[in-house]
């Protein structure tokens, strides 16, 4: 939480502790944006933010809560997996990790964030591994993430708000692919979707 002149500073919006702010719908069904929240409006904040990180860095769901699974297929991702898991831990209700044969510390790192780590014998089919992983997801929505990726705070807010607003049953997510020379390429693919048997 950011403190400015003795007051909670919300002008940084979604980047409160680098975590997710889950925002409540207005009466007309729209959702307030973080930049609309005044920096000194504590009462206003309590009436608009559904969940937040308090000063003890503890994630507290207050009123509204969606049910989200994060699905990962990994192998030897120890260099990146901690950053990935940190970005998911306060966004997903469960993190399902399917490991296809790591020989490094990938599974050891994942164990700090989830108990749902499942070994899978690689059969040269990513589709089979992906479906195996999805079969173990139990929540209403699924976000598919690679072990070398991380979700920025604003992306999490945008995903959450799109789901709350019932905009669609699946969403394209922009992917920033960072190249070895420091440049990046942009693409998008369906990464967030509603499960058939667990509607919100």
PDB file of C-alpha atoms in Angstrom:
ATOM      1  CA  UNK A   1       0.000   0.000   0.000  1.00  0.00           C
ATOM      2  CA  UNK A   2       1.331   3.450  -0.839  1.00  0.00           C
ATOM      3  CA  UNK A   3       1.075   6.195   1.777  1.00  0.00           C
ATOM      4  CA  UNK A   4       1.185   9.854   0.742  1.00  0.00           C
ATOM      5  CA  UNK A   5       0.943  12.684   3.282  1.00  0.00           C
ATOM      6  CA  UNK A   6      -0.371  10.223   5.843  1.00  0.00           C
ATOM      7  CA  UNK A   7      -3.134   8.959   3.557  1.00  0.00           C
ATOM      8  CA  UNK A   8      -3.567   5.935   1.342  1.00  0.00           C
ATOM      9  CA  UNK A   9      -2.465   6.850  -2.169  1.00  0.00           C
ATOM     10  CA  UNK A  10      -4.545   5.151  -4.859  1.00  0.00           C
ATOM     11  CA  UNK A  11      -3.288   7.266  -7.746  1.00  0.00           C
ATOM     12  CA  UNK A  12      -1.081   4.357  -8.800  1.00  0.00           C
ATOM     13  CA  UNK A  13      -4.281   2.434  -9.332  1.00  0.00           C
ATOM     14  CA  UNK A  14      -3.777  -1.231 -10.094  1.00  0.00           C
ATOM     15  CA  UNK A  15      -0.183  -1.280  -8.898  1.00  0.00           C
ATOM     16  CA  UNK A  16      -1.026  -1.379  -5.201  1.00  0.00           C
ATOM     17  CA  UNK A  17       1.818  -3.544  -3.913  1.00  0.00           C
ATOM     18  CA  UNK A  18       2.016  -4.755  -7.506  1.00  0.00           C
ATOM     19  CA  UNK A  19      -1.113  -6.784  -6.805  1.00  0.00           C
ATOM     20  CA  UNK A  20      -4.626  -7.044  -8.178  1.00  0.00           C
ATOM     21  CA  UNK A  21      -7.458  -4.729  -7.243  1.00  0.00           C
ATOM     22  CA  UNK A  22     -10.813  -6.359  -7.832  1.00  0.00           C
ATOM     23  CA  UNK A  23     -13.372  -3.628  -8.445  1.00  0.00           C
ATOM     24  CA  UNK A  24     -17.097  -3.639  -7.809  1.00  0.00           C
ATOM     25  CA  UNK A  25     -19.679  -2.945 -10.509  1.00  0.00           C
ATOM     26  CA  UNK A  26     -21.581   0.335 -10.564  1.00  0.00           C
ATOM     27  CA  UNK A  27     -25.379   0.277 -10.543  1.00  0.00           C
ATOM     28  CA  UNK A  28     -25.360   0.536 -14.349  1.00  0.00           C
ATOM     29  CA  UNK A  29     -23.164  -2.566 -14.606  1.00  0.00           C
ATOM     30  CA  UNK A  30     -19.902  -0.819 -15.517  1.00  0.00           C
ATOM     31  CA  UNK A  31     -16.768  -1.042 -13.380  1.00  0.00           C
ATOM     32  CA  UNK A  32     -14.832   1.900 -12.026  1.00  0.00           C
ATOM     33  CA  UNK A  33     -11.259   2.241 -13.271  1.00  0.00           C
ATOM     34  CA  UNK A  34      -8.418   2.597 -10.757  1.00  0.00           C
ATOM     35  CA  UNK A  35      -7.564   6.077 -12.032  1.00  0.00           C
ATOM     36  CA  UNK A  36     -11.048   7.298 -11.082  1.00  0.00           C
ATOM     37  CA  UNK A  37     -10.425   6.628  -7.383  1.00  0.00           C
ATOM     38  CA  UNK A  38      -9.316   9.773  -5.469  1.00  0.00           C
ATOM     39  CA  UNK A  39      -6.107   9.352  -3.472  1.00  0.00           C
ATOM     40  CA  UNK A  40      -7.688  10.524  -0.193  1.00  0.00           C
ATOM     41  CA  UNK A  41     -11.077   8.809  -0.465  1.00  0.00           C
ATOM     42  CA  UNK A  42     -10.845   6.008   2.084  1.00  0.00           C
ATOM     43  CA  UNK A  43     -14.626   5.552   2.402  1.00  0.00           C
ATOM     44  CA  UNK A  44     -14.986   5.711  -1.362  1.00  0.00           C
ATOM     45  CA  UNK A  45     -12.321   3.049  -1.690  1.00  0.00           C
ATOM     46  CA  UNK A  46     -14.115   0.706   0.676  1.00  0.00           C
ATOM     47  CA  UNK A  47     -17.266   1.052  -1.403  1.00  0.00           C
ATOM     48  CA  UNK A  48     -15.638   0.367  -4.758  1.00  0.00           C
ATOM     49  CA  UNK A  49     -12.774  -2.060  -4.256  1.00  0.00           C
ATOM     50  CA  UNK A  50     -13.972  -5.604  -3.796  1.00  0.00           C
ATOM     51  CA  UNK A  51     -10.663  -7.040  -2.648  1.00  0.00           C
ATOM     52  CA  UNK A  52      -7.245  -5.650  -1.916  1.00  0.00           C
ATOM     53  CA  UNK A  53      -3.916  -6.060  -0.142  1.00  0.00           C
ATOM     54  CA  UNK A  54      -3.930  -4.533   3.334  1.00  0.00           C
ATOM     55  CA  UNK A  55      -0.951  -3.048   5.139  1.00  0.00           C
ATOM     56  CA  UNK A  56       0.091  -6.507   6.337  1.00  0.00           C
ATOM     57  CA  UNK A  57       0.472  -7.643   2.713  1.00  0.00           C
ATOM     58  CA  UNK A  58      -2.333 -10.149   3.162  1.00  0.00           C
ATOM     59  CA  UNK A  59      -4.767 -10.689   0.314  1.00  0.00           C
ATOM     60  CA  UNK A  60      -8.334 -10.237   1.553  1.00  0.00           C
ATOM     61  CA  UNK A  61     -11.344 -11.088  -0.602  1.00  0.00           C
ATOM     62  CA  UNK A  62     -14.065  -8.763   0.662  1.00  0.00           C
ATOM     63  CA  UNK A  63     -17.276  -9.291  -1.303  1.00  0.00           C
ATOM     64  CA  UNK A  64     -17.085 -10.550  -4.853  1.00  0.00           C
ATOM     65  CA  UNK A  65     -14.828 -13.406  -5.851  1.00  0.00           C
ATOM     66  CA  UNK A  66     -14.420 -15.194  -9.152  1.00  0.00           C
ATOM     67  CA  UNK A  67     -13.166 -18.738  -9.398  1.00  0.00           C
ATOM     68  CA  UNK A  68      -9.980 -18.930 -11.518  1.00  0.00           C
ATOM     69  CA  UNK A  69      -7.540 -21.770 -12.225  1.00  0.00           C
ATOM     70  CA  UNK A  70      -4.065 -21.141 -13.619  1.00  0.00           C
ATOM     71  CA  UNK A  71      -2.863 -23.977 -15.851  1.00  0.00           C
ATOM     72  CA  UNK A  72       0.868 -24.420 -16.512  1.00  0.00           C
ATOM     73  CA  UNK A  73       2.852 -27.030 -18.427  1.00  0.00           C
ATOM     74  CA  UNK A  74       6.513 -26.771 -17.470  1.00  0.00           C
ATOM     75  CA  UNK A  75       9.919 -28.344 -17.957  1.00  0.00           C
ATOM     76  CA  UNK A  76      13.206 -26.925 -16.628  1.00  0.00           C
ATOM     77  CA  UNK A  77      11.908 -23.400 -16.016  1.00  0.00           C
ATOM     78  CA  UNK A  78      13.822 -22.638 -12.802  1.00  0.00           C
ATOM     79  CA  UNK A  79      15.155 -19.375 -14.262  1.00  0.00           C
ATOM     80  CA  UNK A  80      11.683 -17.885 -14.744  1.00  0.00           C
ATOM     81  CA  UNK A  81       9.142 -19.890 -12.760  1.00  0.00           C
ATOM     82  CA  UNK A  82       9.355 -17.896  -9.521  1.00  0.00           C
ATOM     83  CA  UNK A  83       8.449 -14.667 -11.321  1.00  0.00           C
ATOM     84  CA  UNK A  84       5.594 -16.476 -13.034  1.00  0.00           C
ATOM     85  CA  UNK A  85       4.213 -17.909  -9.796  1.00  0.00           C
ATOM     86  CA  UNK A  86       4.528 -14.605  -7.949  1.00  0.00           C
ATOM     87  CA  UNK A  87       2.369 -12.968 -10.610  1.00  0.00           C
ATOM     88  CA  UNK A  88      -0.291 -15.676 -10.253  1.00  0.00           C
ATOM     89  CA  UNK A  89      -0.470 -16.285  -6.512  1.00  0.00           C
ATOM     90  CA  UNK A  90      -2.981 -13.528  -5.728  1.00  0.00           C
ATOM     91  CA  UNK A  91      -4.893 -13.840  -8.990  1.00  0.00           C
ATOM     92  CA  UNK A  92      -5.687 -17.528  -9.374  1.00  0.00           C
ATOM     93  CA  UNK A  93      -7.569 -19.552  -6.775  1.00  0.00           C
ATOM     94  CA  UNK A  94      -5.563 -22.610  -7.737  1.00  0.00           C
ATOM     95  CA  UNK A  95      -2.390 -23.161  -9.735  1.00  0.00           C
ATOM     96  CA  UNK A  96      -2.166 -26.475 -11.578  1.00  0.00           C
ATOM     97  CA  UNK A  97       1.373 -27.356 -12.661  1.00  0.00           C
ATOM     98  CA  UNK A  98       1.972 -30.260 -15.037  1.00  0.00           C
ATOM     99  CA  UNK A  99       5.667 -31.105 -15.202  1.00  0.00           C
ATOM    100  CA  UNK A 100       6.859 -33.024 -18.246  1.00  0.00           C
ATOM    101  CA  UNK A 101      10.245 -34.079 -16.881  1.00  0.00           C
ATOM    102  CA  UNK A 102      12.145 -31.248 -15.194  1.00  0.00           C
ATOM    103  CA  UNK A 103      15.666 -32.056 -14.029  1.00  0.00           C
ATOM    104  CA  UNK A 104      16.330 -28.669 -12.404  1.00  0.00           C
ATOM    105  CA  UNK A 105      14.630 -26.952  -9.436  1.00  0.00           C
ATOM    106  CA  UNK A 106      11.388 -26.087 -11.239  1.00  0.00           C
ATOM    107  CA  UNK A 107       9.186 -28.385  -9.139  1.00  0.00           C
ATOM    108  CA  UNK A 108      10.919 -27.377  -5.911  1.00  0.00           C
ATOM    109  CA  UNK A 109      10.158 -23.711  -6.602  1.00  0.00           C
ATOM    110  CA  UNK A 110       6.564 -24.456  -7.604  1.00  0.00           C
ATOM    111  CA  UNK A 111       5.985 -26.293  -4.310  1.00  0.00           C
ATOM    112  CA  UNK A 112       6.239 -22.948  -2.516  1.00  0.00           C
ATOM    113  CA  UNK A 113       3.119 -21.763  -4.355  1.00  0.00           C
ATOM    114  CA  UNK A 114       0.951 -24.826  -4.975  1.00  0.00           C
ATOM    115  CA  UNK A 115       0.473 -28.420  -3.942  1.00  0.00           C
ATOM    116  CA  UNK A 116      -1.022 -29.297  -7.338  1.00  0.00           C
ATOM    117  CA  UNK A 117       2.103 -30.450  -9.163  1.00  0.00           C
ATOM    118  CA  UNK A 118       1.488 -33.425 -11.426  1.00  0.00           C
ATOM    119  CA  UNK A 119       4.078 -35.438 -13.343  1.00  0.00           C
ATOM    120  CA  UNK A 120       3.282 -36.177 -16.965  1.00  0.00           C
ATOM    121  CA  UNK A 121       5.233 -38.459 -19.263  1.00  0.00           C
ATOM    122  CA  UNK A 122       5.871 -36.474 -22.429  1.00  0.00           C
ATOM    123  CA  UNK A 123       4.401 -38.151 -25.519  1.00  0.00           C
ATOM    124  CA  UNK A 124       5.431 -35.578 -28.134  1.00  0.00           C
ATOM    125  CA  UNK A 125       1.965 -34.017 -28.058  1.00  0.00           C
ATOM    126  CA  UNK A 126       1.524 -30.616 -26.458  1.00  0.00           C
ATOM    127  CA  UNK A 127      -2.218 -30.922 -27.022  1.00  0.00           C
ATOM    128  CA  UNK A 128      -2.359 -34.069 -24.888  1.00  0.00           C
ATOM    129  CA  UNK A 129      -0.360 -32.437 -22.106  1.00  0.00           C
ATOM    130  CA  UNK A 130      -2.533 -29.334 -22.237  1.00  0.00           C
ATOM    131  CA  UNK A 131      -5.757 -31.335 -22.061  1.00  0.00           C
ATOM    132  CA  UNK A 132      -4.334 -33.383 -19.185  1.00  0.00           C
ATOM    133  CA  UNK A 133      -3.604 -30.145 -17.334  1.00  0.00           C
ATOM    134  CA  UNK A 134      -7.021 -28.656 -18.065  1.00  0.00           C
ATOM    135  CA  UNK A 135      -8.701 -31.838 -16.795  1.00  0.00           C
ATOM    136  CA  UNK A 136      -7.221 -31.125 -13.364  1.00  0.00           C
ATOM    137  CA  UNK A 137      -8.536 -27.552 -13.195  1.00  0.00           C
ATOM    138  CA  UNK A 138     -11.583 -27.232 -10.936  1.00  0.00           C
ATOM    139  CA  UNK A 139     -12.538 -23.545 -11.123  1.00  0.00           C
ATOM    140  CA  UNK A 140     -15.034 -21.639 -13.255  1.00  0.00           C
ATOM    141  CA  UNK A 141     -12.416 -19.902 -15.385  1.00  0.00           C
ATOM    142  CA  UNK A 142      -9.013 -21.009 -16.618  1.00  0.00           C
ATOM    143  CA  UNK A 143      -5.990 -18.946 -17.569  1.00  0.00           C
ATOM    144  CA  UNK A 144      -3.248 -20.804 -19.428  1.00  0.00           C
ATOM    145  CA  UNK A 145       0.245 -19.524 -18.662  1.00  0.00           C
ATOM    146  CA  UNK A 146       3.724 -20.627 -19.748  1.00  0.00           C
ATOM    147  CA  UNK A 147       6.412 -21.052 -17.120  1.00  0.00           C
ATOM    148  CA  UNK A 148       8.536 -18.237 -18.557  1.00  0.00           C
ATOM    149  CA  UNK A 149       5.673 -15.729 -18.562  1.00  0.00           C
ATOM    150  CA  UNK A 150       4.302 -13.321 -15.952  1.00  0.00           C
ATOM    151  CA  UNK A 151       1.047 -11.361 -15.681  1.00  0.00           C
ATOM    152  CA  UNK A 152       1.437  -7.599 -15.165  1.00  0.00           C
ATOM    153  CA  UNK A 153      -0.923  -6.055 -12.602  1.00  0.00           C
ATOM    154  CA  UNK A 154      -2.951  -4.120 -15.154  1.00  0.00           C
ATOM    155  CA  UNK A 155      -3.415  -7.220 -17.302  1.00  0.00           C
ATOM    156  CA  UNK A 156      -4.857  -9.017 -14.280  1.00  0.00           C
ATOM    157  CA  UNK A 157      -7.252  -6.146 -13.610  1.00  0.00           C
ATOM    158  CA  UNK A 158      -8.328  -6.039 -17.258  1.00  0.00           C
ATOM    159  CA  UNK A 159      -8.934  -9.799 -17.321  1.00  0.00           C
ATOM    160  CA  UNK A 160     -10.882  -9.739 -14.084  1.00  0.00           C
ATOM    161  CA  UNK A 161     -13.031  -6.790 -15.123  1.00  0.00           C
ATOM    162  CA  UNK A 162     -13.764  -8.347 -18.521  1.00  0.00           C
ATOM    163  CA  UNK A 163     -14.940 -11.525 -16.787  1.00  0.00           C
ATOM    164  CA  UNK A 164     -17.062  -9.614 -14.261  1.00  0.00           C
ATOM    165  CA  UNK A 165     -18.660  -7.618 -17.080  1.00  0.00           C
ATOM    166  CA  UNK A 166     -19.518 -10.913 -18.809  1.00  0.00           C
ATOM    167  CA  UNK A 167     -18.026  -9.660 -22.067  1.00  0.00           C
ATOM    168  CA  UNK A 168     -17.335 -13.132 -23.501  1.00  0.00           C
ATOM    169  CA  UNK A 169     -16.649 -16.772 -22.658  1.00  0.00           C
ATOM    170  CA  UNK A 170     -13.024 -16.561 -23.836  1.00  0.00           C
ATOM    171  CA  UNK A 171     -10.468 -13.781 -24.208  1.00  0.00           C
ATOM    172  CA  UNK A 172      -7.411 -13.024 -26.286  1.00  0.00           C
ATOM    173  CA  UNK A 173      -4.479 -11.956 -24.115  1.00  0.00           C
ATOM    174  CA  UNK A 174      -1.638  -9.807 -25.531  1.00  0.00           C
ATOM    175  CA  UNK A 175       1.745 -11.526 -25.287  1.00  0.00           C
ATOM    176  CA  UNK A 176       5.004  -9.565 -25.214  1.00  0.00           C
ATOM    177  CA  UNK A 177       7.745 -11.920 -26.423  1.00  0.00           C
ATOM    178  CA  UNK A 178      11.084 -10.498 -25.275  1.00  0.00           C
ATOM    179  CA  UNK A 179      13.966 -11.319 -27.617  1.00  0.00           C
ATOM    180  CA  UNK A 180      17.612 -11.996 -26.590  1.00  0.00           C
ATOM    181  CA  UNK A 181      18.656  -8.583 -27.941  1.00  0.00           C
ATOM    182  CA  UNK A 182      16.153  -6.782 -25.700  1.00  0.00           C
ATOM    183  CA  UNK A 183      13.544  -6.061 -28.364  1.00  0.00           C
ATOM    184  CA  UNK A 184      10.118  -7.661 -28.235  1.00  0.00           C
ATOM    185  CA  UNK A 185       7.423  -8.954 -30.499  1.00  0.00           C
ATOM    186  CA  UNK A 186       3.699  -8.605 -29.809  1.00  0.00           C
ATOM    187  CA  UNK A 187       1.127 -11.290 -30.416  1.00  0.00           C
ATOM    188  CA  UNK A 188      -2.166 -12.398 -28.926  1.00  0.00           C
ATOM    189  CA  UNK A 189      -3.807 -15.720 -28.295  1.00  0.00           C
ATOM    190  CA  UNK A 190      -6.735 -17.150 -26.362  1.00  0.00           C
ATOM    191  CA  UNK A 191      -5.460 -17.715 -22.842  1.00  0.00           C
ATOM    192  CA  UNK A 192      -8.544 -17.095 -20.660  1.00  0.00           C
ATOM    193  CA  UNK A 193     -11.743 -19.071 -21.033  1.00  0.00           C
ATOM    194  CA  UNK A 194     -14.773 -20.249 -19.112  1.00  0.00           C
ATOM    195  CA  UNK A 195     -15.094 -23.941 -18.316  1.00  0.00           C
ATOM    196  CA  UNK A 196     -18.154 -25.703 -19.655  1.00  0.00           C
ATOM    197  CA  UNK A 197     -19.217 -27.365 -16.426  1.00  0.00           C
ATOM    198  CA  UNK A 198     -18.418 -24.581 -13.960  1.00  0.00           C
ATOM    199  CA  UNK A 199     -20.132 -21.385 -15.211  1.00  0.00           C
ATOM    200  CA  UNK A 200     -19.672 -18.234 -13.132  1.00  0.00           C
TER     201      UNK A 200
END
